[in-house]
XYZ file of C-alpha atoms in Angstrom:
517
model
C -1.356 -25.615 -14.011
C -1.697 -21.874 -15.758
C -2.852 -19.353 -14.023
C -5.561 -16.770 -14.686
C -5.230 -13.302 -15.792
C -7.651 -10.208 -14.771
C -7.605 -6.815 -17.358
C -8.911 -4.524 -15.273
C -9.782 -0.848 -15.966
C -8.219 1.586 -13.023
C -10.405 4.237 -13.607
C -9.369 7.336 -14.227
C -6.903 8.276 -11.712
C -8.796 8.643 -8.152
C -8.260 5.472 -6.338
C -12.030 5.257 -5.408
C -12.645 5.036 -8.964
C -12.103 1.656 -8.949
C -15.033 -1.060 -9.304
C -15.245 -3.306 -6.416
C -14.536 -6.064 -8.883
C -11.954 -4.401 -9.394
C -10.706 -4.083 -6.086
C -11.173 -8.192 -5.837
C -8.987 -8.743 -8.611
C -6.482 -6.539 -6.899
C -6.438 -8.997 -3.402
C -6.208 -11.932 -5.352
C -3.044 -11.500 -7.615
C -0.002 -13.565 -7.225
C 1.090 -10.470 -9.784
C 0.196 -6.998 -10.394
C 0.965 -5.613 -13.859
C 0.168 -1.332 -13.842
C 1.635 1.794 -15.762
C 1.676 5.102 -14.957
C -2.223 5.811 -15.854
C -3.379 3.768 -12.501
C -3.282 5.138 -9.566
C -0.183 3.491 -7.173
C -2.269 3.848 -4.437
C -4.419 1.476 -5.353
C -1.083 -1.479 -4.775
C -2.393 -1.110 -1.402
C -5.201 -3.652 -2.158
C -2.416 -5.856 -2.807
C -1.914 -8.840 -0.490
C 1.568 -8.888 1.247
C 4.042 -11.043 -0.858
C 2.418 -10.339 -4.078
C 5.262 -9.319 -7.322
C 4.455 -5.742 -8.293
C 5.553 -5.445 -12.276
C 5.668 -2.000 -13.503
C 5.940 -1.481 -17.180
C 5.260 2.409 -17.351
C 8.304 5.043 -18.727
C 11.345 5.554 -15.972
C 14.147 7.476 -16.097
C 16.482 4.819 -17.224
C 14.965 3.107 -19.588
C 11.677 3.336 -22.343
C 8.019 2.786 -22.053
C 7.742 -1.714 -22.330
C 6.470 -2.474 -25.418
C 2.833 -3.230 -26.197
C 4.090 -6.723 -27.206
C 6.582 -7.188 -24.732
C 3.438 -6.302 -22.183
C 1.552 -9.169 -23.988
C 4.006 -11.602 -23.774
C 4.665 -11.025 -19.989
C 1.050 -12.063 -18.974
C 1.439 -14.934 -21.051
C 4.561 -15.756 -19.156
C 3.293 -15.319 -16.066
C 0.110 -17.008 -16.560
C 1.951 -20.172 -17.697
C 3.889 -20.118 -14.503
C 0.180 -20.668 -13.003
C 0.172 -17.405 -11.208
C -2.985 -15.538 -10.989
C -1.947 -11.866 -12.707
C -3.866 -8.771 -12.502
C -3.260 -6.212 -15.497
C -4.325 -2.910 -14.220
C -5.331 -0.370 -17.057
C -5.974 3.313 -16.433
C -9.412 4.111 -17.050
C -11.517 1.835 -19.062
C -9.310 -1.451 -20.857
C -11.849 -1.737 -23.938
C -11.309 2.037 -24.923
C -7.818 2.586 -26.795
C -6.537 0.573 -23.917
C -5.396 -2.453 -26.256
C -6.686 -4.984 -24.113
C -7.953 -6.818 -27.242
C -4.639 -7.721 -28.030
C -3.612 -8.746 -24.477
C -6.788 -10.655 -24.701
C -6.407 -12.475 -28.128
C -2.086 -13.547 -26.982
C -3.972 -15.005 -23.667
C -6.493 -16.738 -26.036
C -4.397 -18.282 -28.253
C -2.274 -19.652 -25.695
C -5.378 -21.082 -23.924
C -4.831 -18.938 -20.917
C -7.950 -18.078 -18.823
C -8.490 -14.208 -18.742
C -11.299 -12.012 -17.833
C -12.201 -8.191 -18.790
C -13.233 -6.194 -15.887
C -14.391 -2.746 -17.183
C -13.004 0.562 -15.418
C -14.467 4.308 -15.404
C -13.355 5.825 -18.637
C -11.333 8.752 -18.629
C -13.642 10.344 -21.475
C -16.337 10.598 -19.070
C -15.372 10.866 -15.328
C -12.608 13.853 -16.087
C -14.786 16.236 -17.719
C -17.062 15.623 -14.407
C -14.493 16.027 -12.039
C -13.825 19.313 -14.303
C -17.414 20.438 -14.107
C -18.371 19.311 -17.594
C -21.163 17.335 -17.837
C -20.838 15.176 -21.302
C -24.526 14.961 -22.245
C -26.984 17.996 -21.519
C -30.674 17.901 -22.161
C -30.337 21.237 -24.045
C -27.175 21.582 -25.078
C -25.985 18.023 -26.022
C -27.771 14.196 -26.501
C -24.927 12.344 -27.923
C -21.060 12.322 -27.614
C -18.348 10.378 -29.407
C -14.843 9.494 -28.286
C -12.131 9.701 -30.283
C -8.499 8.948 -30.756
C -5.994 12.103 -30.943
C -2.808 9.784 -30.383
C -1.963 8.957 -33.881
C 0.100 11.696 -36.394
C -2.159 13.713 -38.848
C -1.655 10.954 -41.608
C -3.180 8.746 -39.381
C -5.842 10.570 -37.830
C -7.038 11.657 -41.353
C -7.288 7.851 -42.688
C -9.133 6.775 -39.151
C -11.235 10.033 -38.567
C -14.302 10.664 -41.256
C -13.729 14.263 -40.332
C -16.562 15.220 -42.020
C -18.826 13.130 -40.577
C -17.201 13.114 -37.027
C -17.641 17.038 -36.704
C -21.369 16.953 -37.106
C -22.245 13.808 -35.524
C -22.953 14.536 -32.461
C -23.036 17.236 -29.486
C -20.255 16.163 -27.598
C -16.629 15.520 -28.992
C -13.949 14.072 -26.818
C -10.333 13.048 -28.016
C -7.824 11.337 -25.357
C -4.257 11.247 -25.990
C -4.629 14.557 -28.154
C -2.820 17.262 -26.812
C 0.131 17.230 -29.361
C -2.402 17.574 -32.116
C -4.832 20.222 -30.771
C -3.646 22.991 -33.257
C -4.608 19.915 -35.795
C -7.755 18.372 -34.452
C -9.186 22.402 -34.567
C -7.887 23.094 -37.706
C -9.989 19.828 -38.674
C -13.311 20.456 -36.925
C -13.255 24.408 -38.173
C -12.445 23.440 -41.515
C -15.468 20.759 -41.792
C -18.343 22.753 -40.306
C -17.755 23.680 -36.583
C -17.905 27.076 -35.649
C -14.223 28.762 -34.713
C -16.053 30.228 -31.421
C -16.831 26.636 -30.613
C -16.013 25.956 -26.759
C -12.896 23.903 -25.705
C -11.987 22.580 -22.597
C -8.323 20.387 -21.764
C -8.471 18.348 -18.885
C -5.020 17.114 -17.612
C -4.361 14.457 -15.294
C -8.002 14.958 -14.018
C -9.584 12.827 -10.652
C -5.880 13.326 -9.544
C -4.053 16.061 -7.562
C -2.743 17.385 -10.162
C -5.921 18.683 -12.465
C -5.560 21.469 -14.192
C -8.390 22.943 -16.841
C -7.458 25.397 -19.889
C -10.162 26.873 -21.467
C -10.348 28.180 -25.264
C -12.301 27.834 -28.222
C -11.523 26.328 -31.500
C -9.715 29.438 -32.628
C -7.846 29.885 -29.920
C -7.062 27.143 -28.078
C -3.795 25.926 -29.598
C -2.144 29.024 -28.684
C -3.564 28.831 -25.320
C -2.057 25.134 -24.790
C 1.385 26.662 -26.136
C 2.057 29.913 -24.112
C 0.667 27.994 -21.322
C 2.641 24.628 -21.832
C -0.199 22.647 -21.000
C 1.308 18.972 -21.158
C -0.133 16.027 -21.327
C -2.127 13.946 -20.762
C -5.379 15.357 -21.260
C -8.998 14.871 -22.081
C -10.151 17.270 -24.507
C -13.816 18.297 -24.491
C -15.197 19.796 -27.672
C -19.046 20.816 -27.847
C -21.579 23.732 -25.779
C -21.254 21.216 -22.484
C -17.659 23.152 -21.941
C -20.075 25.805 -20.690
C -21.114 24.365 -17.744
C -18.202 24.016 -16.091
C -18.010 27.993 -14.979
C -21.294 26.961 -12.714
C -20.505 23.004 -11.829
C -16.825 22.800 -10.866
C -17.290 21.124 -7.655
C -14.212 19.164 -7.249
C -12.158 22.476 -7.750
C -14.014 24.013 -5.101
C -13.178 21.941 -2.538
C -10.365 23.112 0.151
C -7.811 20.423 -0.236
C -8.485 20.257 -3.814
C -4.754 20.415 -5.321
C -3.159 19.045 -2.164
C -1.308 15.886 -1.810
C -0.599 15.305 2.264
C 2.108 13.019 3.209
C 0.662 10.779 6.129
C 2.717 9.493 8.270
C 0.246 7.353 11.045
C 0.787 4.042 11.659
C -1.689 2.235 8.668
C -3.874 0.795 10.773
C -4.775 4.496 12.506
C -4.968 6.064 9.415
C -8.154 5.494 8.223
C -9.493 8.888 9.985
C -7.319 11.224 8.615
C -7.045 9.558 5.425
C -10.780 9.632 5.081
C -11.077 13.606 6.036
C -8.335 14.575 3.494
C -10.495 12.828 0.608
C -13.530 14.346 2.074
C -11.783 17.577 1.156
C -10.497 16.970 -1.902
C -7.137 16.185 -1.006
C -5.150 13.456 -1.956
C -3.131 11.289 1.111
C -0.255 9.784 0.820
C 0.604 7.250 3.278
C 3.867 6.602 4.348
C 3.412 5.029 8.125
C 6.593 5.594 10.039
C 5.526 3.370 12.737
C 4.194 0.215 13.747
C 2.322 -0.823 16.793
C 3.266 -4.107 18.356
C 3.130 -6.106 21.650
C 5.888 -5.696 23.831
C 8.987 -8.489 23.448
C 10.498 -7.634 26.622
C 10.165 -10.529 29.196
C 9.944 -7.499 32.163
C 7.287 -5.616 30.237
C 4.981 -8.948 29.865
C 5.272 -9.771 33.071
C 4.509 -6.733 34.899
C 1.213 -6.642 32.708
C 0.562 -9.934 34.048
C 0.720 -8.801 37.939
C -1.031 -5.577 36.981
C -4.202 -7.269 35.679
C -4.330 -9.878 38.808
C -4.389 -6.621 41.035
C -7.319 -4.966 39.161
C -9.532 -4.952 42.372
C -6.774 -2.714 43.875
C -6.951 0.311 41.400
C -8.636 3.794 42.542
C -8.022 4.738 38.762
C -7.454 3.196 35.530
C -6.123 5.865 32.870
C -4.925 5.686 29.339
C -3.298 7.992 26.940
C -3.763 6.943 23.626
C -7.009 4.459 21.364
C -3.406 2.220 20.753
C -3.800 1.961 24.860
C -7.216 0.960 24.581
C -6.889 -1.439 21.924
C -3.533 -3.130 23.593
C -4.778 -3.017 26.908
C -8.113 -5.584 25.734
C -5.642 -7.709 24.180
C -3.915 -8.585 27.410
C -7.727 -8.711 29.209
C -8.810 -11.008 26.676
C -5.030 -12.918 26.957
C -5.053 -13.538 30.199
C -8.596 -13.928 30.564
C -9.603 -11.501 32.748
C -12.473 -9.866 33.131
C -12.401 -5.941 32.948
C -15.134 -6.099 35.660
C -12.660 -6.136 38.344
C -11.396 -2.798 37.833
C -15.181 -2.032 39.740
C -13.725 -0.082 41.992
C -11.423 2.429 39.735
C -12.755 5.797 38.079
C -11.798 5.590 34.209
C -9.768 8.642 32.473
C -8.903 9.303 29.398
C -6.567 12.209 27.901
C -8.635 13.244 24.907
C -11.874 12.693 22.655
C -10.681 9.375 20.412
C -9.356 7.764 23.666
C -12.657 8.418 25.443
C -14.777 6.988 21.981
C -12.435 3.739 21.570
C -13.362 3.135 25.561
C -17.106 3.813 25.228
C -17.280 1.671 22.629
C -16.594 -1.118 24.783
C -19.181 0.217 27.316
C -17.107 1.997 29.390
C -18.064 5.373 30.304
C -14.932 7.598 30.907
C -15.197 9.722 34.466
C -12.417 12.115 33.598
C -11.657 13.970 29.867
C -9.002 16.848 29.836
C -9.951 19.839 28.013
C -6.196 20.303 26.918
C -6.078 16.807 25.046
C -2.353 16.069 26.486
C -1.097 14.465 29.549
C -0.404 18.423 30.869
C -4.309 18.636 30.823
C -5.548 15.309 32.211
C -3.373 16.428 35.167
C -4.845 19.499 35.353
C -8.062 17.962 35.399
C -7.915 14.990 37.749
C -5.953 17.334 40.347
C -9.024 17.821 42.454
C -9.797 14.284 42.677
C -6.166 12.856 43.544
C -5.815 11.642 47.175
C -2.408 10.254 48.712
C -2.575 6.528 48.676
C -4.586 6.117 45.634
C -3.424 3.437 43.453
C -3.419 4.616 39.394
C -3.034 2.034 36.558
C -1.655 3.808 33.712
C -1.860 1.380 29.860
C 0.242 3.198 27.609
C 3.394 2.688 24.876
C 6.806 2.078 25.694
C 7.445 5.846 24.225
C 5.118 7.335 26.562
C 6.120 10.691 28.316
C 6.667 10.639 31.661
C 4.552 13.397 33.090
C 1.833 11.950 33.703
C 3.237 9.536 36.292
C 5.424 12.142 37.568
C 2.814 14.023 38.447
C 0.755 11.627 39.981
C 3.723 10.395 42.128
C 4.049 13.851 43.111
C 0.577 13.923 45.131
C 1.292 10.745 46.645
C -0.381 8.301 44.095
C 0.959 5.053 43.860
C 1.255 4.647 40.324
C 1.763 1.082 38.449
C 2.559 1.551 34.237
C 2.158 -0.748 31.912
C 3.776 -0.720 28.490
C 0.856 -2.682 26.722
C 2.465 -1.735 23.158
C 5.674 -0.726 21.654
C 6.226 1.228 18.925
C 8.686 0.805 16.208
C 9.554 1.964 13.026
C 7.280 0.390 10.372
C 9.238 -2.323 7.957
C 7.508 -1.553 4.821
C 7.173 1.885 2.795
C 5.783 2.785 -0.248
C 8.785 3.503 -2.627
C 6.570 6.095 -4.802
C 5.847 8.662 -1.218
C 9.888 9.194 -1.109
C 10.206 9.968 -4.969
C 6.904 12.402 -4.291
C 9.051 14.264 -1.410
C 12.357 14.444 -3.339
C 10.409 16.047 -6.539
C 8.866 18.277 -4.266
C 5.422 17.324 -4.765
C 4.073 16.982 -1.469
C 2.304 19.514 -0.310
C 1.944 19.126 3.740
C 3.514 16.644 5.913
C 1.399 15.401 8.972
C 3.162 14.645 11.883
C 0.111 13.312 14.937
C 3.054 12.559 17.478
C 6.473 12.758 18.603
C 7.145 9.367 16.815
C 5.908 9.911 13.489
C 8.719 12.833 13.418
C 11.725 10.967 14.776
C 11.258 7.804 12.672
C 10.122 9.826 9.786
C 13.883 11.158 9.975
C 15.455 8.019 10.547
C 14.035 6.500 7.750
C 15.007 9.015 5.307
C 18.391 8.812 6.277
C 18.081 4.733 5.648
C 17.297 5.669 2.489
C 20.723 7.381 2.046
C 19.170 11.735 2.561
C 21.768 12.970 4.353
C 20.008 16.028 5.811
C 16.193 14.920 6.297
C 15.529 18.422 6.919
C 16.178 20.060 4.091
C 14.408 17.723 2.265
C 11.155 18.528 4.681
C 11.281 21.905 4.273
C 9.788 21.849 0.611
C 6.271 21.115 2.369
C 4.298 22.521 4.714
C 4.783 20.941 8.563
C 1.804 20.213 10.459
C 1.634 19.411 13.994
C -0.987 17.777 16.052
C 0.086 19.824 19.329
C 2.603 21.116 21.056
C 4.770 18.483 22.197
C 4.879 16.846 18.467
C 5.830 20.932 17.559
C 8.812 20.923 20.218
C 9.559 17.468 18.999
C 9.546 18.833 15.221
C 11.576 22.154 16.181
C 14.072 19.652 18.094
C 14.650 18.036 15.079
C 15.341 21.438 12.746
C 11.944 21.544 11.020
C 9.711 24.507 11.074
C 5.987 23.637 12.043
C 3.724 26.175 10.035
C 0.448 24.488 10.780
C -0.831 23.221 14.678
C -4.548 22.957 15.094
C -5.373 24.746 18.811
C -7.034 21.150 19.419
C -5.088 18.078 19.320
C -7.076 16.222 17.583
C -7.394 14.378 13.519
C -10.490 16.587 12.417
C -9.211 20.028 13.913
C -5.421 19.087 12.035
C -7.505 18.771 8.900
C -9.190 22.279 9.155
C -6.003 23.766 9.960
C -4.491 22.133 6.866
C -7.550 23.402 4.625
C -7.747 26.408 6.443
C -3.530 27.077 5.380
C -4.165 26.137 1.648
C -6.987 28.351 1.356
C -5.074 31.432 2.842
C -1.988 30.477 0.652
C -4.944 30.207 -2.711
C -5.928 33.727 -1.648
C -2.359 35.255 -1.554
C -1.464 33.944 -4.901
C -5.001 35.362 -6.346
């Protein structure tokens, strides 16, 4: 039976570009097909098990062939797997797809066009340049610049291209800007026309150069503006001095390696993007029930003893979220721990237990084990009986403490952490190349694995290799942690918590923008 095959547009570069149709396509694929132009973060749509084909330029070899390309989706398809081509920006615009399409047709293989955000449109808005303007502009066209002067001059009616309408965009023309100006100047447009070039726009790396028609080809060579690009050609270039909104933002040119388990990400992720930043996950760790025979059963005798607890605390949402997968387990009913006061040792713990209706008696204003110590001390009595849920790489001060005043304390390792089995190949070529901007480091974990895994991956010194980024720490204990380790924390938020490690971040990036002004 053959398969089907999806040509889907990327969008421009963000990941949240995407159409949810998109996104579909994505979940569904036996195969993913993708080049440079789409985002890699957006593989993470991709169900586990799924082939990921690359056919972009790498070091050791060239770029696949347009007809190679076609032939592999035929391939595929015929081997009945359902293949996802993903396009950066929009497939139908000088993004070939109609000869994808017409190899898939003739070989009566079911395909379907899924249409993306062009480049043309969203990276002059994520520039500040509006395409259409009710005074300045009612009409754009789009243009090739790919092709060598020959070729532009039999495909481009420059006479009737320059005066057609208010807007002029050309993709894929950087190389022939000194050409494409010569052409518009020669054919009617004035030389003081505005110019904008747009590279790698939506994305981290954006970067705007500014000319006119007269100048702007020198500008692109003492500058060595690379591409690609969008160029913008037209009054609409204007605009973007008062509308640059994505530049503004204080994470704007920031890529942040995170290194969270995935399934705690979603906070920080969402914050970074918020401020313009761009995360990229690589999760160190995984959270997973404990194997240990010992461990399973001491949860067992804890949770038939619930009625004997003064106080039930935990030290982390993982807590939470393990500890009501043993309740539910073993069936017992969290109403038996009646008779114990409920603490938590900071803000997220306290939500992820009030959102199962428990209202937390005890919150630290130090949001570490020091400072739920600090704050329970008061209410401690000898012969109190404390249930503590927690990982198996817990620190011991909290119990230490509590044994100390004369509390009976019972732990329970309801999770273990371990160091995650898959990584994205794409966040270790980012750190090596030195394009990672701040690492994020949210406990003492995330640091020790993040080591260990780099020297899997055959980096001798792991340290050395960190040092080309920014450090931030969640608190102090992650810091010591860090420092243990030889890295040099430059960024810890005075609360422990996701939203005040972001400000610090943003905080950091715009000090170091301000210094370089």
């Amino acid at each position: 039976m053959k398969g089907k095959v999806y040509l889907v547009g990327a969008g421009p570069g963000d990941p949240k570009l995407i159409t949810m149709r998109g996104v579909e396509c994505l979940q569904r694929a036996d195969v993913v097909v993708y080049d440079r132009l789409a985002s890699p973060r957006l593989l993470a749509h991709v169900k586990p098990g799924s082939e990921r084909v690359y056919v972009g330029k790498l070091p050791d070899r060239h770029t696949m062939k347009q007809e190679e390309i076609n032939q592999l989706l035929v391939d595929l398809a015929l081997e009945g797997k359902t293949v996802t081509r993903l396009k950066g920006g929009d497939p139908t615009i000088f993004g070939r797809v109609g000869e994808e399409a017409e190899l898939l047709e003739a070989n009566g293989i079911e395909f379907e066009i899924v249409p993306g955000i062009t480049s043309a449109i969203a990276v002059p808005a994520y520039a500040g340049i509006p395409v259409t303007h009710r005074d300045l502009a009612s009409s754009l066209s789009i243009i090739t610049g790919h092709e060598s002067p020959e070729k532009l001059d039999r495909s481009i009616h420059w006479d009737k291209v320059t005066n057609a309408t208010g807007t002029l965009i050309f993709l894929m023309g950087v190389a022939k800007i000194g050409y494409i100006s010569d052409q518009l100047i020669q054919h009617g447009k004035s030389p003081s026309t505005p110019v904008a070039l747009v590279r790698w726009g939506t994305r981290v790396e954006q970067e705007t150069l500014v000319g006119t028609l007269e100048n702007i080809a020198a500008k692109v060579e003492a500058a060595n503006f690379k591409p690609p690009a969008v160029i913008v050609v037209g009054e609409v270039v204007n605009q973007r001095e008062s509308l640059r909104w994505y530049e503004k933002k204080p994470l704007f040119g920031t890529r942040i390696l995170v290194t969270r388990a995935r399934a705690q990400s979603s906070d920080l992720v969402r914050l970074i993007e918020e401020l313009g930043g761009e995360p990229c996950e690589y999760p160190v760790i995984e959270t997973r029930d404990p194997s240990d025979a010992a461990a399973i059963n001491a949860i067992e005798q804890a949770l038939k003893e619930a009625d004997t607890f003064d106080w039930l605390m935990f030290t982390s949402v993982n807590g939470v979220e393990a500890f009501y997968r043993w309740l539910q387990r073993y069936g017992v009913d969290i109403r038996k721990f009646a008779k114990a006061r409920i603490a938590a040792v900071g803000p997220k713990t306290a939500e992820a237990l009030q959102a199962r209706g428990l209202a937390v008696d005890e919150l630290p204003a130090q949001f570490r084990q020091e400072g739920l110590v600090e704050q329970l001390d008061a209410s401690l009595k000898p012969g109190q009986r404390a249930l503590i849920a927690r990982g198996d790489l817990a620190r011991e001060v909290l119990p230490r403490e509590l044994n100390a005043r004369g509390v009976e304390t019972v732990e329970l390792d309801v999770y273990e952490t371990v160091i995650a089995e898959y990584q994205d190949d794409m966040a270790l070529e980012l750190l090596e190349e030195g394009a990672v901007h701040v690492i994020t480091f949210t406990s003492s974990s995330t640091v020790t694995n993040l080591i260990e895994l780099l020297r899997r991956n055959g980096i001798e010194e792991p340290e050395k290799l960190l040092a080309k980024s920014h450090i931030a720490s969640i608190g102090p204990v992650t810091t010591a942690t860090a420092a243990a380790a030889g890295l040099q924390v430059s960024i810890e938020p005075e609360e422990a918590t996701i939203e005040a490690l972001v400000a610090a971040i943003a905080a950091q990036r715009l000090a170091d923008r301000a210094n370089r002004a």
